[in-house]
Amino acid sequence: MSDRYSFLNSFKDIEFLYNKYKNDPNSIDSSWSDFFLGFDFGENQKKYENLEFHEKNFENIHTEFLVYNLICAYRKRGHFFTKTNPIRERKKYFPSLDLINFGLSEKQLDTYFESGKLIGIGKNSLRNIIHHLKNIYCGSIGIEYIYIENPRKIQWIEKWFQKNKLQQFSSDKKKFFLKKLNEAIAFEKFVHTKFVGQKRFSIEGNESTLPALEEMIEYSSNKYLTEDIIIGMSHRGRLNLLSNFFKKDYSQIFSEFQGKEYKEKTFSGDVKYHLGFSKIRRTSLGRYIRMNLVPNPSHLESVNAIVEGITRAKIDTIYNQNSNSEKIIPILIHGDAALSGQGIVYEVIQLSKLKGYQTGGTIHIVINNQIGFTTNYTEGRSSIYCTDIAKVVLAPVLHVNADDVESVIRSIHFSVDFRMRYHEDIFIDLLGYRKYGHNEGDEPRFTQPSLYKVISQHTNSYNLYKNKLEEEGIINKKDIVCMEKEYENILHGGYDEAKNIKWNVLNSFLEEEWKNFPITCSNKEIFQEVDTKFPIDKIINISNIIFTLPKEKKFFRKTESLFQQRLKMISKKLVDWSMAELLAYGTLLYEGICIRLSGEDVARGTFSQRHIIVKTEEKEEEITLLNHIGKGKIQIYNSPLSEYGVLGFDYGYSMYSPYVLTLWEAQFGDFGNGAQIIIDQYVSSSENKWKISNGIVLLLPHGYEGQGPEHSSARIERYLQLCANNNLFVVNCTTPANFYHLLRRQMKLKYRKPLIVFTPKSLLRNTKCVSTIKDLSQGCFQEILDDISTINSDEVTRLIFCSGKIYYELLHKKKTIKNENTALIRIEQIYPLKIEKVKYLLDKYKNKREIFWVQEEPENMGLWSFILRKLGNIISFRLIAPSESSSPSTGSYLNFLKIQNEILEKSFF
């Protein structure tokens, strides 16, 4: 049905509201109450006895519904008919908002209608109603919100715009907006002149972003007492914001343009438009606000998840969890092509309302250039708007003309008010343009000649606003010259200072939070033994707490059986893998260290091994026994089926939280592939690029058990390719005790490094894979494990080096054939590799004649290439492994058994 007749669809809604009105006039919005009162419905209707009157009244009601339907159309579709595009005509959408499409005519323009009460202007003429609707819905701001399901929220949005759409600003405010626009434009022109041809990814065409952010910190701090903002953005306009918003020294920025080396040779640094920055600024009312710009690589939207994780960490640690989320605002600044094209956006948005990942609502600002690198928007997305992703979580969207700075500021006020009221995401789509190509050395006329002809003739927002304020008498030409000259002198001063700078400086991001954890790369510190001992009586006491279910509650029979088995093992002074993990957490919690564990199905564990959270059988009450131990608390969150977004979130959480053990677990190690961008761009390289430490722990189930290619290999070889300068710990433990000490070591270190742990699957239930409580209490983490089954080292003629689960199969084979001349040596910490310990073992086994490296991964995968590179010059290895393959494993279980058996046979014969 066309919009012309869609008023018929409104009758049910009207009837529903009318019935509520009859029961209680105060039960509906006051504008609707006035609306019905205007028709003299209810008791007054009984007075009408004249048929002709009734017919006329019905006709009036019918026309009111037509006007009501027109109002609904403006609310729903007005954004299609706005003045939001500064450089080209809006696409024509049909049906239009012409009167004829609603059964109305120009003859009725001066007729008064009760429907005016619905938009806050009282009973009014159709002409004034339309004028008011155009001002709200079809000006420089277009609003999308009708899809929101909450009527109260819709009413709040409408009332906000009715009240604030034409908000006026003081002369001082307007002068300030002009000043910031001048800074944005003048900075770009200065750099363009002084550093010809260098990339800077100019903000020109969306320079109103600068006053928008300035107003955001003023408005949120002064009205809501906000103390923190965390910003994530890609490179477009980043240098401009670093200089003019974050107040990074111009001399430092210009020095970076000059390409000088970093003084600290241990850090390679990054290109200037990827660097992060932290700053405390003072608002106009004297309040202080902490501002952080998170480092971001060229994977444009990858920073989104990091920002949310940092924000959540701050909420948990300093803002009393979700009760004070007004104190902090995450802001994500997107590009239009990246927003609609990159899946991480969807993953992060899906986190926004989930218990373990809420941040109180994110303000999204889109720097909409209407183009990708060279790709037109018609080639870059299927949706109408780049912001249509917002509808996934029913977030309102404002489409704003970036040339109209005052409308941009109003959109900021709305966004902050909405976020603070509803603690949900909000999107601002700043429609502008890109003055130059993708970078300043690119020629956009190759691919968009017509568009860039228009852009070259277009007046920028600074000049537009300058002319406007001159016409309003707020500023004169002398004021303008003084303002421009003052800023120009500042730029020249910074440029001159940069000439005297010998070295570039790599600012440490979140320096205050990490002051107690210096970055270290020396082998001496890396291999220094860490005391992870814990009293045996306290381990037993903690065991009894976390392995004893509350007697007054009823649990699933298998759950009760599992916990009884654990108590039996404790009575025998033994622990399996899962128990050792839980005891590592328990002892850390006892010592006051908090823990966050996140990932797919982590509460129970993919292999039904963990059961940190247990549920009662009938009411499904959740019980976390680990939170009954000490001051430290553990948070466990089953994540959505996401790797990229969730690992990014947890990495961000750990980035702010050096005192929290933060772990992310992949359902299977192979699934870490989905988070490879986070692993490559952040986990492995952020220390070297951005001087950022991080203690995130990745748990990646790994092991060949005949379950096919996607459930076998965590791709160890990929992680080892990322290792250099002691940047990561890469570990493949084979005993519960070593895993226990590894987790405790992670928090006992005087520094932080990401820890990649290849965890077992079948070993979770292997009766040989157990440790004693004494091992937990008195031991420490062992990077390399020598053979414990060989009594006399002089009898050993064959050495087998291996890592991970294959050890138990080799051990079983060795015992089965009663082999006494082979020693099995396990590499537990693969990187950094403790080569001195390897040399010691080589010297120990003096009568060795053969040395093998054995692995279950194909020859071109696993550890072999790494081991050969690290130890090939001191050991003449012979390799025993499946032949090279393009797939990690066979899909046939029988074929798998055949391959595994061949490995074992070759290892001993």
Short mmCIF file of N, CA and C in Angstrom, two decimals, residues 703-756:
data_model
loop_
_atom_site.label_atom_id
_atom_site.label_comp_id
_atom_site.label_asym_id
_atom_site.label_seq_id
_atom_site.Cartn_x
_atom_site.Cartn_y
_atom_site.Cartn_z
N GLY A 703 46.13 -30.09 19.43
CA GLY A 703 46.49 -31.50 19.53
C GLY A 703 45.78 -32.32 18.48
N TYR A 704 46.51 -33.29 17.94
CA TYR A 704 45.98 -34.12 16.86
C TYR A 704 45.31 -35.36 17.46
N GLU A 705 44.01 -35.42 17.27
CA GLU A 705 43.23 -36.54 17.84
C GLU A 705 42.27 -37.14 16.83
N GLY A 706 42.50 -36.86 15.56
CA GLY A 706 41.67 -37.45 14.52
C GLY A 706 40.34 -36.75 14.31
N GLN A 707 40.26 -35.49 14.71
CA GLN A 707 39.00 -34.75 14.58
C GLN A 707 38.95 -33.88 13.34
N GLY A 708 39.92 -34.03 12.45
CA GLY A 708 39.87 -33.28 11.20
C GLY A 708 40.70 -32.03 11.23
N PRO A 709 40.84 -31.38 10.08
CA PRO A 709 41.75 -30.23 9.94
C PRO A 709 41.45 -29.06 10.86
N GLU A 710 40.17 -28.75 11.06
CA GLU A 710 39.84 -27.53 11.81
C GLU A 710 39.82 -27.74 13.31
N HIS A 711 40.00 -28.97 13.79
CA HIS A 711 39.99 -29.21 15.23
C HIS A 711 41.29 -29.84 15.70
N SER A 712 42.36 -29.56 14.98
CA SER A 712 43.64 -30.18 15.32
C SER A 712 44.71 -29.16 15.67
N SER A 713 44.97 -28.26 14.75
CA SER A 713 46.13 -27.40 14.88
C SER A 713 45.76 -25.96 15.21
N ALA A 714 46.41 -25.42 16.22
CA ALA A 714 46.26 -24.00 16.55
C ALA A 714 47.25 -23.16 15.75
N ARG A 715 47.91 -23.81 14.79
CA ARG A 715 48.85 -23.10 13.90
C ARG A 715 50.01 -22.50 14.68
N ILE A 716 50.69 -23.34 15.43
CA ILE A 716 51.83 -22.89 16.24
C ILE A 716 52.84 -22.12 15.39
N GLU A 717 53.04 -22.61 14.17
CA GLU A 717 54.07 -22.01 13.32
C GLU A 717 53.81 -20.54 13.05
N ARG A 718 52.55 -20.15 13.00
CA ARG A 718 52.22 -18.75 12.72
C ARG A 718 52.65 -17.85 13.88
N TYR A 719 52.41 -18.32 15.09
CA TYR A 719 52.79 -17.52 16.26
C TYR A 719 54.30 -17.40 16.36
N LEU A 720 55.00 -18.46 16.01
CA LEU A 720 56.46 -18.42 16.10
C LEU A 720 57.07 -17.47 15.07
N GLN A 721 56.37 -17.27 13.97
CA GLN A 721 56.84 -16.30 12.98
C GLN A 721 56.73 -14.87 13.51
N LEU A 722 55.91 -14.68 14.52
CA LEU A 722 55.70 -13.34 15.08
C LEU A 722 56.65 -13.05 16.23
N CYS A 723 57.44 -14.02 16.62
CA CYS A 723 58.30 -13.89 17.79
C CYS A 723 59.64 -13.24 17.45
N ALA A 724 60.00 -12.22 18.21
CA ALA A 724 61.31 -11.58 18.06
C ALA A 724 61.54 -10.66 19.27
N ASN A 725 62.79 -10.54 19.67
CA ASN A 725 63.16 -9.61 20.74
C ASN A 725 62.37 -9.86 22.03
N ASN A 726 62.10 -11.14 22.29
CA ASN A 726 61.39 -11.54 23.52
C ASN A 726 60.06 -10.81 23.69
N ASN A 727 59.31 -10.75 22.60
CA ASN A 727 58.04 -10.01 22.65
C ASN A 727 56.88 -10.82 23.21
N LEU A 728 56.96 -12.15 23.11
CA LEU A 728 55.86 -13.02 23.53
C LEU A 728 56.40 -14.18 24.35
N PHE A 729 55.52 -14.79 25.13
CA PHE A 729 55.76 -16.13 25.66
C PHE A 729 54.87 -17.08 24.87
N VAL A 730 55.47 -18.11 24.29
CA VAL A 730 54.72 -19.13 23.56
C VAL A 730 55.00 -20.46 24.24
N VAL A 731 53.95 -21.09 24.78
CA VAL A 731 54.13 -22.23 25.67
C VAL A 731 53.20 -23.37 25.29
N ASN A 732 53.72 -24.60 25.43
CA ASN A 732 52.93 -25.80 25.17
C ASN A 732 53.19 -26.77 26.32
N CYS A 733 52.47 -26.58 27.43
CA CYS A 733 52.72 -27.36 28.64
C CYS A 733 52.21 -28.80 28.48
N THR A 734 52.86 -29.70 29.24
CA THR A 734 52.42 -31.10 29.23
C THR A 734 52.05 -31.61 30.62
N THR A 735 52.22 -30.79 31.65
CA THR A 735 51.82 -31.23 33.00
C THR A 735 50.93 -30.18 33.64
N PRO A 736 49.96 -30.62 34.45
CA PRO A 736 49.10 -29.66 35.17
C PRO A 736 49.91 -28.71 36.04
N ALA A 737 50.96 -29.22 36.68
CA ALA A 737 51.75 -28.36 37.57
C ALA A 737 52.45 -27.26 36.79
N ASN A 738 52.98 -27.59 35.61
CA ASN A 738 53.67 -26.57 34.84
C ASN A 738 52.69 -25.50 34.37
N PHE A 739 51.48 -25.91 34.01
CA PHE A 739 50.46 -24.94 33.61
C PHE A 739 50.07 -24.07 34.79
N TYR A 740 49.93 -24.67 35.95
CA TYR A 740 49.61 -23.93 37.18
C TYR A 740 50.66 -22.86 37.46
N HIS A 741 51.91 -23.25 37.42
CA HIS A 741 52.99 -22.29 37.71
C HIS A 741 53.11 -21.24 36.60
N LEU A 742 52.79 -21.63 35.39
CA LEU A 742 52.83 -20.68 34.27
C LEU A 742 51.83 -19.55 34.48
N LEU A 743 50.60 -19.90 34.87
CA LEU A 743 49.57 -18.88 35.10
C LEU A 743 49.95 -17.99 36.28
N ARG A 744 50.48 -18.59 37.33
CA ARG A 744 50.90 -17.78 38.47
C ARG A 744 52.10 -16.90 38.11
N ARG A 745 53.01 -17.44 37.32
CA ARG A 745 54.18 -16.65 36.89
C ARG A 745 53.74 -15.41 36.13
N GLN A 746 52.68 -15.53 35.33
CA GLN A 746 52.23 -14.41 34.52
C GLN A 746 51.93 -13.18 35.35
N MET A 747 51.45 -13.39 36.58
CA MET A 747 51.13 -12.25 37.45
C MET A 747 52.24 -11.92 38.44
N LYS A 748 53.21 -12.80 38.56
CA LYS A 748 54.32 -12.55 39.48
C LYS A 748 55.49 -11.85 38.80
N LEU A 749 55.50 -11.84 37.49
CA LEU A 749 56.56 -11.15 36.75
C LEU A 749 56.57 -9.66 37.06
N LYS A 750 57.72 -9.04 36.96
CA LYS A 750 57.83 -7.60 37.20
C LYS A 750 57.59 -6.80 35.93
N TYR A 751 57.20 -7.49 34.90
CA TYR A 751 56.87 -6.87 33.61
C TYR A 751 55.71 -7.66 33.03
N ARG A 752 55.22 -7.27 31.88
CA ARG A 752 54.11 -7.97 31.25
C ARG A 752 54.43 -8.27 29.80
N LYS A 753 54.14 -9.50 29.40
CA LYS A 753 54.25 -9.93 28.00
C LYS A 753 53.00 -10.75 27.69
N PRO A 754 52.49 -10.68 26.48
CA PRO A 754 51.40 -11.59 26.10
C PRO A 754 51.87 -13.04 26.19
N LEU A 755 50.96 -13.90 26.62
CA LEU A 755 51.27 -15.32 26.81
C LEU A 755 50.35 -16.15 25.91
N ILE A 756 50.95 -16.90 24.99
CA ILE A 756 50.20 -17.79 24.11
C ILE A 756 50.37 -19.21 24.63
#
